[in-house]
């Protein structure tokens, strides 16, 4: 008999995420997928799931579930408390949960997104080949209290024999992110590039899975013509005419008409996805032009 | 043709005009390269997204330079007539920017013979070309965080319709009730590259 997870409380925002739906730009559909891909992948590995299994992405904690049937879970990403029927258990390891138990996540003090994987995967119906919720495209929807989510039965591998997976915690304080200049750094003044390199940018509360609006010095353009819309990528620092950059995340639009001054190195996307409103980002330019 | 860095998981190819972009897109589709995850054609560019564990931007640059553009002509994808109520919040601003009367803006838009050049931005969003040059306007300097679903907008040489509520920086001149995107429909997108579009003023 397949197990189920009944949602008691969702916290600020909980969505189902997997490895996303790459390759659908021709439909105007973004890749989506877990915003912190590393934490998501680790959670799946810890419960012996294949790489594309769907998990819960929990923003600022607070998720509470009642388990129906026996399940194995693992919690990674932004560190929170994890309790089973009020009893504290460890994160970053596989945890057995018995039928009827309540699983509860606390609120992280650092980091933003916590991942809860379940052995067998979260088995909601896929849309366009993926179970990821895309808040911009409106594919899937956030979890609501009362949702009963099925757990899949296909398991790919054994649960690894590891007590706890050692990983660096998401940082409080300033977050350093590596970027490469381009594709449209030439659209900005040398002063703008200097400001990008030397000044902090604060994550505003106007941030979500689509992108993080940043507040900082104005990045001024060196030309005043319009940029024709062009393809964008996660990690792009797109700068509208008001000079305040937006850092694109998993649900970013497929194309955009504001110039992109720099793009995060792919490996730093996961850390960016853990930055909270109020935290400051510092960009270190690498590659050509560094 | 220029090759621009776009992080370590993509390459942005810039070309001279829309026709070149479409031909390059057709060539890349016909001769796919391993490690290429997606292709995003646009007005003057083709973005090539890669799996950074499988290939590198440099390898992709070499591949692009070896591509021979082919005819990008798409088979006619039929016509869509969209009813529009021209009551957009930026209609006055567009009139001001273009020097036209609001009614002239409406007339030029609804008399235009538009075609979907490419899609992107959001599911079901098509970039339509073929309108009168006098309608070319810049985007808003600050994008709206919420543009209502069905909003009809202008930006540069294009018109487009927001299939659902989303952030957006286009100048909004009206709205339509047509369902541009329905994930349960086949095809889910009403507008695909090659669809001819006419707008009809109603309400």
CSV table of C-alpha atoms in Angstrom, one decimal:
chain,number,residue,atom,x,y,z
A,1,UNK,CA,0.0,0.0,0.0
A,2,UNK,CA,1.5,3.3,-1.0
A,3,UNK,CA,2.1,5.9,1.7
A,4,UNK,CA,0.8,9.4,1.8
A,5,UNK,CA,1.7,12.7,3.4
A,6,UNK,CA,-1.1,14.8,4.7
A,7,UNK,CA,-0.3,18.5,4.9
A,8,UNK,CA,-1.2,20.1,8.2
A,9,UNK,CA,0.6,23.4,7.8
A,10,UNK,CA,2.6,24.7,4.9
A,11,UNK,CA,4.7,27.5,6.4
A,12,UNK,CA,5.3,30.6,4.3
A,13,UNK,CA,5.5,28.6,1.0
A,14,UNK,CA,6.0,25.0,0.2
A,15,UNK,CA,6.2,23.7,-3.3
A,16,UNK,CA,7.0,20.4,-4.9
A,17,UNK,CA,10.2,20.5,-6.9
A,18,UNK,CA,12.4,18.2,-8.8
A,19,UNK,CA,15.1,18.6,-11.4
A,20,UNK,CA,12.8,20.8,-13.5
A,21,UNK,CA,11.7,20.7,-17.1
A,22,UNK,CA,14.7,21.9,-19.2
A,23,UNK,CA,14.4,22.2,-23.0
A,24,UNK,CA,10.9,23.8,-23.3
A,25,UNK,CA,11.9,27.3,-24.3
A,26,UNK,CA,9.9,27.0,-27.5
A,27,UNK,CA,6.7,26.9,-25.4
A,28,UNK,CA,7.9,29.8,-23.3
A,29,UNK,CA,8.3,27.4,-20.3
A,30,UNK,CA,11.3,27.9,-18.0
A,31,UNK,CA,13.4,25.1,-16.5
A,32,UNK,CA,12.1,25.6,-13.0
A,33,UNK,CA,13.2,22.9,-10.5
A,34,UNK,CA,14.6,23.1,-7.0
A,35,UNK,CA,16.1,26.6,-6.4
A,36,UNK,CA,19.0,25.1,-4.3
A,37,UNK,CA,19.7,22.2,-6.6
A,38,UNK,CA,22.6,20.9,-4.4
A,39,UNK,CA,20.5,20.6,-1.2
A,40,UNK,CA,17.6,19.0,-3.1
A,41,UNK,CA,20.0,16.5,-4.8
A,42,UNK,CA,21.5,15.6,-1.4
A,43,UNK,CA,18.2,15.0,0.2
A,44,UNK,CA,17.3,12.6,-2.5
A,45,UNK,CA,20.6,10.7,-2.3
A,46,UNK,CA,20.2,10.4,1.5
A,47,UNK,CA,16.9,8.5,1.0
A,48,UNK,CA,18.2,6.4,-1.9
A,49,UNK,CA,16.1,8.2,-4.6
A,50,UNK,CA,17.1,8.7,-8.2
A,51,UNK,CA,18.2,12.2,-9.1
A,52,UNK,CA,14.9,13.4,-10.5
A,53,UNK,CA,12.6,12.4,-7.7
A,54,UNK,CA,10.3,15.2,-6.5
A,55,UNK,CA,10.7,16.6,-3.0
A,56,UNK,CA,9.3,19.5,-0.9
A,57,UNK,CA,11.0,22.9,-1.1
A,58,UNK,CA,10.1,24.7,2.1
A,59,UNK,CA,10.6,28.5,2.3
A,60,UNK,CA,11.4,29.7,5.8
A,61,UNK,CA,10.3,26.4,7.4
A,62,UNK,CA,7.1,25.7,9.1
A,63,UNK,CA,6.0,22.6,7.2
A,64,UNK,CA,4.0,20.1,9.2
A,65,UNK,CA,2.9,16.8,7.8
A,66,UNK,CA,1.0,13.7,9.1
A,67,UNK,CA,2.5,10.5,7.7
A,68,UNK,CA,0.2,7.7,6.5
A,69,UNK,CA,2.1,4.5,6.2
A,70,UNK,CA,5.8,4.1,6.9
A,71,UNK,CA,8.2,6.4,5.1
A,72,UNK,CA,11.9,7.4,5.1
A,73,UNK,CA,12.7,11.1,4.9
A,74,UNK,CA,15.7,13.4,4.8
A,75,UNK,CA,15.9,17.1,5.4
A,76,UNK,CA,18.6,19.4,3.9
A,77,UNK,CA,19.2,23.0,3.0
A,78,UNK,CA,18.4,25.8,5.3
A,79,UNK,CA,18.9,24.3,8.8
A,80,UNK,CA,15.8,23.9,10.8
A,81,UNK,CA,14.7,21.7,13.7
A,82,UNK,CA,13.0,18.5,12.7
A,83,UNK,CA,10.6,16.7,15.0
A,84,UNK,CA,8.6,13.5,14.9
A,85,UNK,CA,5.6,13.8,17.2
A,86,UNK,CA,7.5,16.6,19.0
A,87,UNK,CA,10.7,14.5,19.4
A,88,UNK,CA,13.8,16.1,17.9
A,89,UNK,CA,15.7,14.1,15.2
A,90,UNK,CA,18.6,14.9,13.0
A,91,UNK,CA,18.7,16.5,9.6
A,92,UNK,CA,21.1,15.7,6.7
A,93,UNK,CA,20.4,12.0,7.3
A,94,UNK,CA,17.8,9.4,6.5
A,95,UNK,CA,15.1,9.2,9.2
A,96,UNK,CA,12.4,6.5,9.5
A,97,UNK,CA,8.9,7.7,10.2
A,98,UNK,CA,6.1,5.5,11.4
A,99,UNK,CA,2.5,5.5,10.4
A,100,UNK,CA,0.5,8.4,11.9
A,101,UNK,CA,3.5,10.4,13.1
A,102,UNK,CA,3.6,14.2,12.7
A,103,UNK,CA,6.7,15.6,11.0
A,104,UNK,CA,7.4,19.2,11.8
A,105,UNK,CA,10.0,21.6,10.5
A,106,UNK,CA,11.0,24.7,12.6
A,107,UNK,CA,12.1,28.0,11.2
A,108,UNK,CA,15.6,28.4,9.9
A,109,UNK,CA,17.7,31.1,11.4
A,110,UNK,CA,20.0,31.2,8.4
A,111,UNK,CA,19.2,30.3,4.9
A,112,UNK,CA,15.9,30.4,3.1
A,113,UNK,CA,15.0,27.0,1.5
A,114,UNK,CA,14.8,23.7,3.2
A,115,UNK,CA,14.3,20.4,1.3
A,116,UNK,CA,12.4,17.4,2.6
A,117,UNK,CA,12.8,14.3,0.4
A,118,UNK,CA,10.9,11.1,0.9
A,119,UNK,CA,12.0,7.7,-0.3
A,120,UNK,CA,10.0,6.9,-3.4
A,121,UNK,CA,9.6,10.5,-4.2
A,122,UNK,CA,6.6,12.9,-4.0
A,123,UNK,CA,4.2,11.4,-6.6
A,124,UNK,CA,2.0,14.3,-7.7
A,125,UNK,CA,1.0,14.1,-11.4
A,126,UNK,CA,3.7,15.6,-13.6
A,127,UNK,CA,3.0,18.6,-15.8
A,128,UNK,CA,4.9,18.9,-19.1
A,129,UNK,CA,7.3,16.2,-17.9
A,130,UNK,CA,8.1,17.5,-14.4
A,131,UNK,CA,6.6,17.8,-10.9
A,132,UNK,CA,8.2,21.1,-10.3
A,133,UNK,CA,5.9,24.0,-9.4
A,134,UNK,CA,6.7,27.0,-11.6
A,135,UNK,CA,5.2,30.1,-9.9
A,136,UNK,CA,5.7,32.3,-12.9
A,137,UNK,CA,4.3,29.9,-15.5
A,138,UNK,CA,1.5,28.7,-13.2
A,139,UNK,CA,2.4,25.0,-13.5
A,140,UNK,CA,1.5,23.1,-10.4
A,141,UNK,CA,0.6,25.0,-7.3
A,142,UNK,CA,1.9,25.6,-3.8
A,143,UNK,CA,0.9,23.1,-1.2
A,144,UNK,CA,-2.2,23.9,1.0
A,145,UNK,CA,-3.2,22.6,4.3
A,146,UNK,CA,-5.4,19.5,3.7
A,147,UNK,CA,-3.5,18.3,0.6
A,148,UNK,CA,-2.8,14.6,0.7
A,149,UNK,CA,0.3,13.9,-1.3
A,150,UNK,CA,1.0,10.4,-2.5
A,151,UNK,CA,4.5,8.9,-2.1
A,152,UNK,CA,6.0,7.0,-5.0
A,153,UNK,CA,6.9,3.4,-4.8
A,154,UNK,CA,9.8,3.2,-7.3
A,155,UNK,CA,13.2,3.3,-5.5
A,156,UNK,CA,16.4,3.3,-7.3
A,157,UNK,CA,19.0,2.5,-4.8
A,158,UNK,CA,19.8,1.5,-1.2
A,159,UNK,CA,19.8,4.2,1.5
A,160,UNK,CA,23.5,5.1,1.8
A,161,UNK,CA,25.2,4.0,5.0
A,162,UNK,CA,26.1,7.5,6.2
A,163,UNK,CA,25.3,8.9,9.6
A,164,UNK,CA,25.1,12.5,8.6
A,165,UNK,CA,26.1,14.2,5.4
A,166,UNK,CA,28.6,17.0,6.2
A,167,UNK,CA,27.8,20.1,4.2
A,168,UNK,CA,28.5,23.7,4.7
A,169,UNK,CA,25.6,25.5,6.3
A,170,UNK,CA,24.0,28.4,4.4
A,171,UNK,CA,25.6,31.6,5.5
A,172,UNK,CA,24.2,34.4,7.5
A,173,UNK,CA,25.9,37.7,6.8
A,174,UNK,CA,27.2,38.8,3.4
A,175,UNK,CA,27.0,36.1,0.7
A,176,UNK,CA,29.9,36.2,-1.9
A,177,UNK,CA,28.8,35.0,-5.3
A,178,UNK,CA,31.1,34.6,-8.4
A,179,UNK,CA,29.9,36.1,-11.6
A,180,UNK,CA,31.1,36.4,-15.2
A,181,UNK,CA,30.6,39.7,-16.9
A,182,UNK,CA,28.2,39.6,-19.9
A,183,UNK,CA,26.4,39.2,-22.1
A,184,UNK,CA,25.5,42.9,-22.0
A,185,UNK,CA,28.2,44.3,-19.7
A,186,UNK,CA,29.0,46.7,-22.6
A,187,UNK,CA,25.6,48.3,-22.1
A,188,UNK,CA,26.9,49.6,-18.8
A,189,UNK,CA,29.4,52.3,-17.7
A,190,UNK,CA,32.8,51.2,-16.3
A,191,UNK,CA,31.6,52.8,-13.1
A,192,UNK,CA,28.6,50.5,-13.0
A,193,UNK,CA,30.9,47.5,-13.4
A,194,UNK,CA,33.1,48.9,-10.6
A,195,UNK,CA,30.1,49.2,-8.4
A,196,UNK,CA,29.0,45.7,-9.2
A,197,UNK,CA,32.4,44.4,-8.1
A,198,UNK,CA,32.9,46.6,-5.0
A,199,UNK,CA,29.6,47.3,-3.4
A,200,UNK,CA,27.1,45.1,-1.6
A,201,UNK,CA,23.6,44.6,-2.9
A,202,UNK,CA,20.8,43.8,-0.5
A,203,UNK,CA,18.1,41.2,-1.2
A,204,UNK,CA,14.8,43.0,-1.0
A,205,UNK,CA,11.6,41.4,0.3
A,206,UNK,CA,10.3,41.6,-3.3
A,207,UNK,CA,11.9,38.3,-4.1
A,208,UNK,CA,10.7,34.8,-4.9
A,209,UNK,CA,11.5,31.8,-7.1
A,210,UNK,CA,11.4,34.0,-10.2
A,211,UNK,CA,14.1,36.2,-9.0
A,212,UNK,CA,15.5,38.4,-6.2
A,213,UNK,CA,15.1,42.2,-6.5
A,214,UNK,CA,18.3,43.7,-5.2
A,215,UNK,CA,18.8,47.1,-3.7
A,216,UNK,CA,22.1,48.9,-4.0
A,217,UNK,CA,23.9,51.5,-6.0
A,218,UNK,CA,22.3,52.4,-9.4
A,219,UNK,CA,23.9,50.5,-12.3
A,220,UNK,CA,23.9,53.1,-15.1
A,221,UNK,CA,23.7,52.2,-18.8
A,222,UNK,CA,26.2,53.6,-21.2
A,223,UNK,CA,23.6,53.6,-24.1
A,224,UNK,CA,20.0,54.6,-24.2
A,225,UNK,CA,18.6,52.4,-27.0
A,226,UNK,CA,16.3,49.5,-26.4
A,227,UNK,CA,17.7,45.9,-26.1
A,228,UNK,CA,15.6,43.5,-28.2
A,229,UNK,CA,14.3,40.7,-25.9
A,230,UNK,CA,16.7,37.8,-25.7
A,231,UNK,CA,17.0,34.5,-23.9
A,232,UNK,CA,18.0,34.5,-20.2
A,233,UNK,CA,19.4,32.0,-17.8
A,234,UNK,CA,19.1,31.4,-14.0
A,235,UNK,CA,21.8,33.4,-12.2
A,236,UNK,CA,21.5,36.3,-14.7
A,237,UNK,CA,21.7,39.8,-13.1
A,238,UNK,CA,19.2,41.7,-15.2
A,239,UNK,CA,19.1,45.4,-14.8
A,240,UNK,CA,15.9,47.3,-15.7
A,241,UNK,CA,16.1,51.0,-16.5
A,242,UNK,CA,15.9,52.0,-12.8
A,243,UNK,CA,19.4,50.5,-12.4
A,244,UNK,CA,18.5,48.0,-9.6
A,245,UNK,CA,19.4,44.5,-10.6
A,246,UNK,CA,17.2,41.4,-10.4
A,247,UNK,CA,19.0,38.1,-9.8
A,248,UNK,CA,17.1,35.4,-11.7
A,249,UNK,CA,16.4,32.1,-10.1
A,250,UNK,CA,14.7,28.8,-11.1
A,251,UNK,CA,11.4,30.2,-12.4
A,252,UNK,CA,13.0,33.1,-14.4
A,253,UNK,CA,11.3,34.2,-17.6
A,254,UNK,CA,12.6,32.5,-20.7
A,255,UNK,CA,13.4,35.8,-22.5
A,256,UNK,CA,13.7,39.4,-21.3
A,257,UNK,CA,14.4,42.8,-22.7
A,258,UNK,CA,16.5,44.4,-20.0
A,259,UNK,CA,20.3,44.0,-20.3
A,260,UNK,CA,22.1,41.4,-18.3
A,261,UNK,CA,25.3,42.8,-16.9
A,262,UNK,CA,26.7,39.5,-15.5
A,263,UNK,CA,25.7,35.9,-14.8
A,264,UNK,CA,26.4,33.8,-11.7
A,265,UNK,CA,28.8,30.9,-12.1
A,266,UNK,CA,26.5,27.9,-12.2
A,267,UNK,CA,27.9,26.4,-9.0
A,268,UNK,CA,27.0,29.5,-7.0
A,269,UNK,CA,23.3,29.4,-7.8
A,270,UNK,CA,22.5,27.1,-4.9
A,271,UNK,CA,24.1,29.5,-2.4
A,272,UNK,CA,22.2,32.5,-4.0
A,273,UNK,CA,19.0,30.6,-3.5
A,274,UNK,CA,19.6,30.5,0.2
A,275,UNK,CA,20.0,34.3,0.6
A,276,UNK,CA,17.2,35.9,2.7
A,277,UNK,CA,15.7,39.3,2.3
A,278,UNK,CA,17.9,41.7,4.2
A,279,UNK,CA,21.1,39.8,3.4
A,280,UNK,CA,23.8,41.4,1.3
A,281,UNK,CA,25.3,39.9,-1.8
A,282,UNK,CA,28.8,40.7,-2.9
A,283,UNK,CA,29.8,39.8,-6.4
A,284,UNK,CA,33.2,38.6,-7.3
A,285,UNK,CA,34.0,38.9,-11.1
A,286,UNK,CA,35.7,35.8,-12.5
A,287,UNK,CA,36.6,34.7,-16.0
A,288,UNK,CA,37.2,37.3,-18.8
A,289,UNK,CA,37.2,40.8,-17.5
A,290,UNK,CA,38.1,39.8,-13.9
B,1,UNK,CA,27.7,37.2,-35.9
B,2,UNK,CA,29.0,37.8,-32.3
B,3,UNK,CA,29.4,35.2,-29.6
B,4,UNK,CA,28.8,36.7,-26.1
B,5,UNK,CA,29.5,35.1,-22.7
B,6,UNK,CA,26.5,34.3,-20.8
B,7,UNK,CA,27.9,32.6,-17.6
B,8,UNK,CA,29.4,29.1,-17.8
B,9,UNK,CA,26.3,27.3,-18.9
B,10,UNK,CA,25.2,29.2,-22.0
B,11,UNK,CA,26.4,31.1,-25.0
B,12,UNK,CA,24.5,34.1,-26.6
B,13,UNK,CA,24.9,34.4,-30.3
B,14,UNK,CA,24.0,37.8,-31.7
B,15,UNK,CA,23.2,38.3,-35.4
B,16,UNK,CA,22.2,41.1,-37.7
B,17,UNK,CA,18.4,40.7,-37.9
B,18,UNK,CA,15.4,38.5,-37.2
B,19,UNK,CA,15.7,36.5,-40.4
B,20,UNK,CA,19.3,35.5,-39.5
B,21,UNK,CA,18.2,34.6,-36.0
B,22,UNK,CA,15.5,32.3,-37.4
B,23,UNK,CA,17.8,30.7,-39.9
B,24,UNK,CA,20.5,30.0,-37.3
B,25,UNK,CA,17.8,28.5,-35.0
B,26,UNK,CA,16.6,26.2,-37.8
B,27,UNK,CA,20.2,25.1,-38.5
B,28,UNK,CA,20.9,24.4,-34.8
B,29,UNK,CA,17.6,22.4,-34.6
B,30,UNK,CA,18.6,20.4,-37.7
B,31,UNK,CA,22.2,19.7,-36.4
B,32,UNK,CA,22.0,19.4,-32.7
B,33,UNK,CA,25.1,19.3,-30.6
B,34,UNK,CA,25.7,17.0,-27.6
B,35,UNK,CA,25.4,18.8,-24.3
B,36,UNK,CA,23.0,21.5,-25.7
B,37,UNK,CA,20.0,21.5,-23.4
B,38,UNK,CA,17.9,24.2,-25.0
B,39,UNK,CA,17.8,26.8,-27.8
B,40,UNK,CA,16.1,30.2,-27.3
B,41,UNK,CA,15.7,32.2,-30.5
B,42,UNK,CA,14.8,35.9,-30.3
B,43,UNK,CA,14.8,39.0,-32.4
B,44,UNK,CA,18.6,39.4,-32.8
B,45,UNK,CA,20.0,36.4,-30.9
B,46,UNK,CA,20.0,32.7,-30.3
B,47,UNK,CA,20.8,31.6,-26.7
B,48,UNK,CA,22.3,28.2,-26.5
B,49,UNK,CA,22.0,26.6,-23.1
B,50,UNK,CA,24.3,23.8,-22.2
B,51,UNK,CA,24.8,21.1,-19.5
B,52,UNK,CA,28.1,22.4,-18.1
B,53,UNK,CA,29.1,18.8,-17.1
B,54,UNK,CA,28.8,17.6,-20.7
B,55,UNK,CA,30.3,20.5,-22.7
B,56,UNK,CA,31.7,24.0,-22.5
B,57,UNK,CA,30.9,27.4,-23.8
B,58,UNK,CA,34.0,27.2,-25.9
B,59,UNK,CA,33.0,23.9,-27.6
B,60,UNK,CA,29.6,25.5,-28.3
B,61,UNK,CA,31.2,28.5,-29.8
B,62,UNK,CA,33.1,26.3,-32.2
B,63,UNK,CA,29.9,24.4,-33.0
B,64,UNK,CA,28.0,27.6,-33.8
B,65,UNK,CA,30.7,28.9,-36.0
B,66,UNK,CA,30.5,25.7,-38.0
B,67,UNK,CA,26.7,25.9,-38.5
B,68,UNK,CA,25.4,26.8,-42.0
B,69,UNK,CA,22.2,28.9,-41.6
B,70,UNK,CA,19.3,27.3,-43.5
B,71,UNK,CA,16.0,28.7,-44.5
B,72,UNK,CA,14.0,29.6,-41.4
B,73,UNK,CA,10.7,29.8,-43.3
B,74,UNK,CA,8.0,28.2,-41.2
B,75,UNK,CA,4.9,26.6,-42.7
B,76,UNK,CA,1.8,28.9,-42.3
B,77,UNK,CA,0.4,28.1,-38.9
B,78,UNK,CA,-3.1,29.5,-39.6
B,79,UNK,CA,-4.7,32.7,-38.3
B,80,UNK,CA,-6.0,33.7,-34.9
B,81,UNK,CA,-8.3,36.6,-34.4
B,82,UNK,CA,-8.2,38.1,-30.9
B,83,UNK,CA,-10.8,40.4,-29.6
B,84,UNK,CA,-9.3,43.3,-27.6
B,85,UNK,CA,-10.7,45.9,-25.4
B,86,UNK,CA,-8.3,48.9,-25.8
B,87,UNK,CA,-8.4,50.2,-22.3
B,88,UNK,CA,-4.8,49.6,-21.2
B,89,UNK,CA,-3.2,51.8,-18.5
B,90,UNK,CA,-0.4,52.8,-20.8
B,91,UNK,CA,-2.5,53.8,-23.9
B,92,UNK,CA,-2.1,57.5,-23.0
B,93,UNK,CA,1.6,57.1,-22.5
B,94,UNK,CA,2.0,55.3,-25.9
B,95,UNK,CA,0.0,58.1,-27.5
B,96,UNK,CA,2.4,60.6,-25.9
B,97,UNK,CA,5.5,58.6,-26.9
B,98,UNK,CA,4.4,58.1,-30.5
B,99,UNK,CA,2.8,61.5,-31.1
B,100,UNK,CA,-0.4,59.7,-32.2
B,101,UNK,CA,-3.9,60.1,-30.9
B,102,UNK,CA,-5.1,57.2,-28.7
B,103,UNK,CA,-7.6,56.2,-31.4
B,104,UNK,CA,-4.8,56.2,-34.0
B,105,UNK,CA,-2.8,53.8,-31.8
B,106,UNK,CA,-5.8,51.6,-31.5
B,107,UNK,CA,-6.5,51.7,-35.3
B,108,UNK,CA,-2.9,51.0,-36.2
B,109,UNK,CA,-2.7,48.0,-33.8
B,110,UNK,CA,-6.0,46.5,-34.9
B,111,UNK,CA,-5.4,47.0,-38.6
B,112,UNK,CA,-1.9,45.4,-38.4
B,113,UNK,CA,-1.2,42.1,-40.1
B,114,UNK,CA,0.9,40.5,-37.3
B,115,UNK,CA,2.8,37.1,-37.3
B,116,UNK,CA,4.3,35.3,-34.4
B,117,UNK,CA,8.1,35.4,-34.9
B,118,UNK,CA,9.1,33.4,-31.9
B,119,UNK,CA,7.8,32.5,-28.4
B,120,UNK,CA,9.3,33.0,-25.0
B,121,UNK,CA,9.0,35.0,-21.8
B,122,UNK,CA,6.1,32.9,-20.5
B,123,UNK,CA,4.1,29.9,-21.6
B,124,UNK,CA,1.9,30.9,-24.5
B,125,UNK,CA,3.7,34.2,-25.0
B,126,UNK,CA,4.4,35.0,-28.6
B,127,UNK,CA,6.4,37.9,-30.0
B,128,UNK,CA,4.4,39.3,-32.9
B,129,UNK,CA,5.9,41.4,-35.7
B,130,UNK,CA,4.5,43.1,-38.8
B,131,UNK,CA,2.9,46.1,-37.2
B,132,UNK,CA,3.2,49.7,-38.3
B,133,UNK,CA,6.6,51.2,-37.4
B,134,UNK,CA,4.9,54.2,-35.8
B,135,UNK,CA,3.9,51.9,-32.9
B,136,UNK,CA,7.5,51.2,-31.9
B,137,UNK,CA,7.8,52.4,-28.3
B,138,UNK,CA,10.3,51.8,-25.5
B,139,UNK,CA,9.5,49.5,-22.6
B,140,UNK,CA,8.5,51.1,-19.3
B,141,UNK,CA,11.6,52.2,-17.3
B,142,UNK,CA,10.4,50.2,-14.3
B,143,UNK,CA,8.6,46.9,-15.0
B,144,UNK,CA,5.3,46.2,-13.2
B,145,UNK,CA,5.5,43.4,-10.6
B,146,UNK,CA,2.0,42.3,-11.7
B,147,UNK,CA,0.6,42.6,-15.2
B,148,UNK,CA,-2.9,41.2,-15.4
B,149,UNK,CA,-3.6,38.1,-17.6
B,150,UNK,CA,-4.7,38.9,-21.1
B,151,UNK,CA,-2.9,42.3,-21.2
B,152,UNK,CA,-2.0,43.4,-24.7
B,153,UNK,CA,1.3,45.2,-24.8
B,154,UNK,CA,3.9,46.9,-27.0
B,155,UNK,CA,7.6,46.9,-26.8
B,156,UNK,CA,10.0,47.9,-29.6
B,157,UNK,CA,8.9,46.4,-32.8
B,158,UNK,CA,6.7,43.8,-31.1
B,159,UNK,CA,3.2,43.4,-29.7
B,160,UNK,CA,2.4,40.6,-27.4
B,161,UNK,CA,-0.2,39.3,-25.0
B,162,UNK,CA,0.5,38.2,-21.4
B,163,UNK,CA,-1.1,34.8,-21.1
B,164,UNK,CA,-1.3,35.0,-17.3
B,165,UNK,CA,-0.5,37.4,-14.5
B,166,UNK,CA,3.3,38.0,-14.3
B,167,UNK,CA,5.9,40.7,-13.9
B,168,UNK,CA,6.3,42.7,-17.1
B,169,UNK,CA,7.7,45.9,-18.6
B,170,UNK,CA,5.7,46.2,-21.8
B,171,UNK,CA,3.4,49.2,-22.5
B,172,UNK,CA,-0.1,48.0,-21.9
B,173,UNK,CA,-2.8,49.2,-24.4
B,174,UNK,CA,-5.6,46.7,-23.9
B,175,UNK,CA,-6.7,43.3,-22.8
B,176,UNK,CA,-8.2,40.2,-24.4
B,177,UNK,CA,-10.2,37.3,-22.9
B,178,UNK,CA,-8.7,34.7,-25.3
B,179,UNK,CA,-6.9,31.8,-23.6
B,180,UNK,CA,-3.4,32.0,-24.9
B,181,UNK,CA,-2.2,29.1,-22.8
B,182,UNK,CA,-4.0,26.0,-21.6
B,183,UNK,CA,-1.8,23.3,-20.3
B,184,UNK,CA,-4.5,20.7,-20.9
B,185,UNK,CA,-5.1,21.7,-24.5
B,186,UNK,CA,-3.2,20.3,-27.5
B,187,UNK,CA,-1.2,22.3,-28.4
B,188,UNK,CA,-1.1,24.2,-25.1
B,189,UNK,CA,0.0,27.4,-26.7
B,190,UNK,CA,-2.5,29.3,-29.0
B,191,UNK,CA,0.3,31.2,-30.7
B,192,UNK,CA,3.3,29.4,-32.1
B,193,UNK,CA,6.0,30.7,-34.5
B,194,UNK,CA,4.2,31.3,-37.8
B,195,UNK,CA,0.7,31.9,-36.5
B,196,UNK,CA,-0.8,35.0,-38.2
B,197,UNK,CA,-2.7,37.2,-35.8
B,198,UNK,CA,-5.3,40.0,-36.2
B,199,UNK,CA,-6.7,42.1,-33.4
B,200,UNK,CA,-10.4,43.2,-33.3
B,201,UNK,CA,-11.4,46.1,-31.2
B,202,UNK,CA,-14.4,45.3,-29.0
B,203,UNK,CA,-16.1,46.7,-25.9
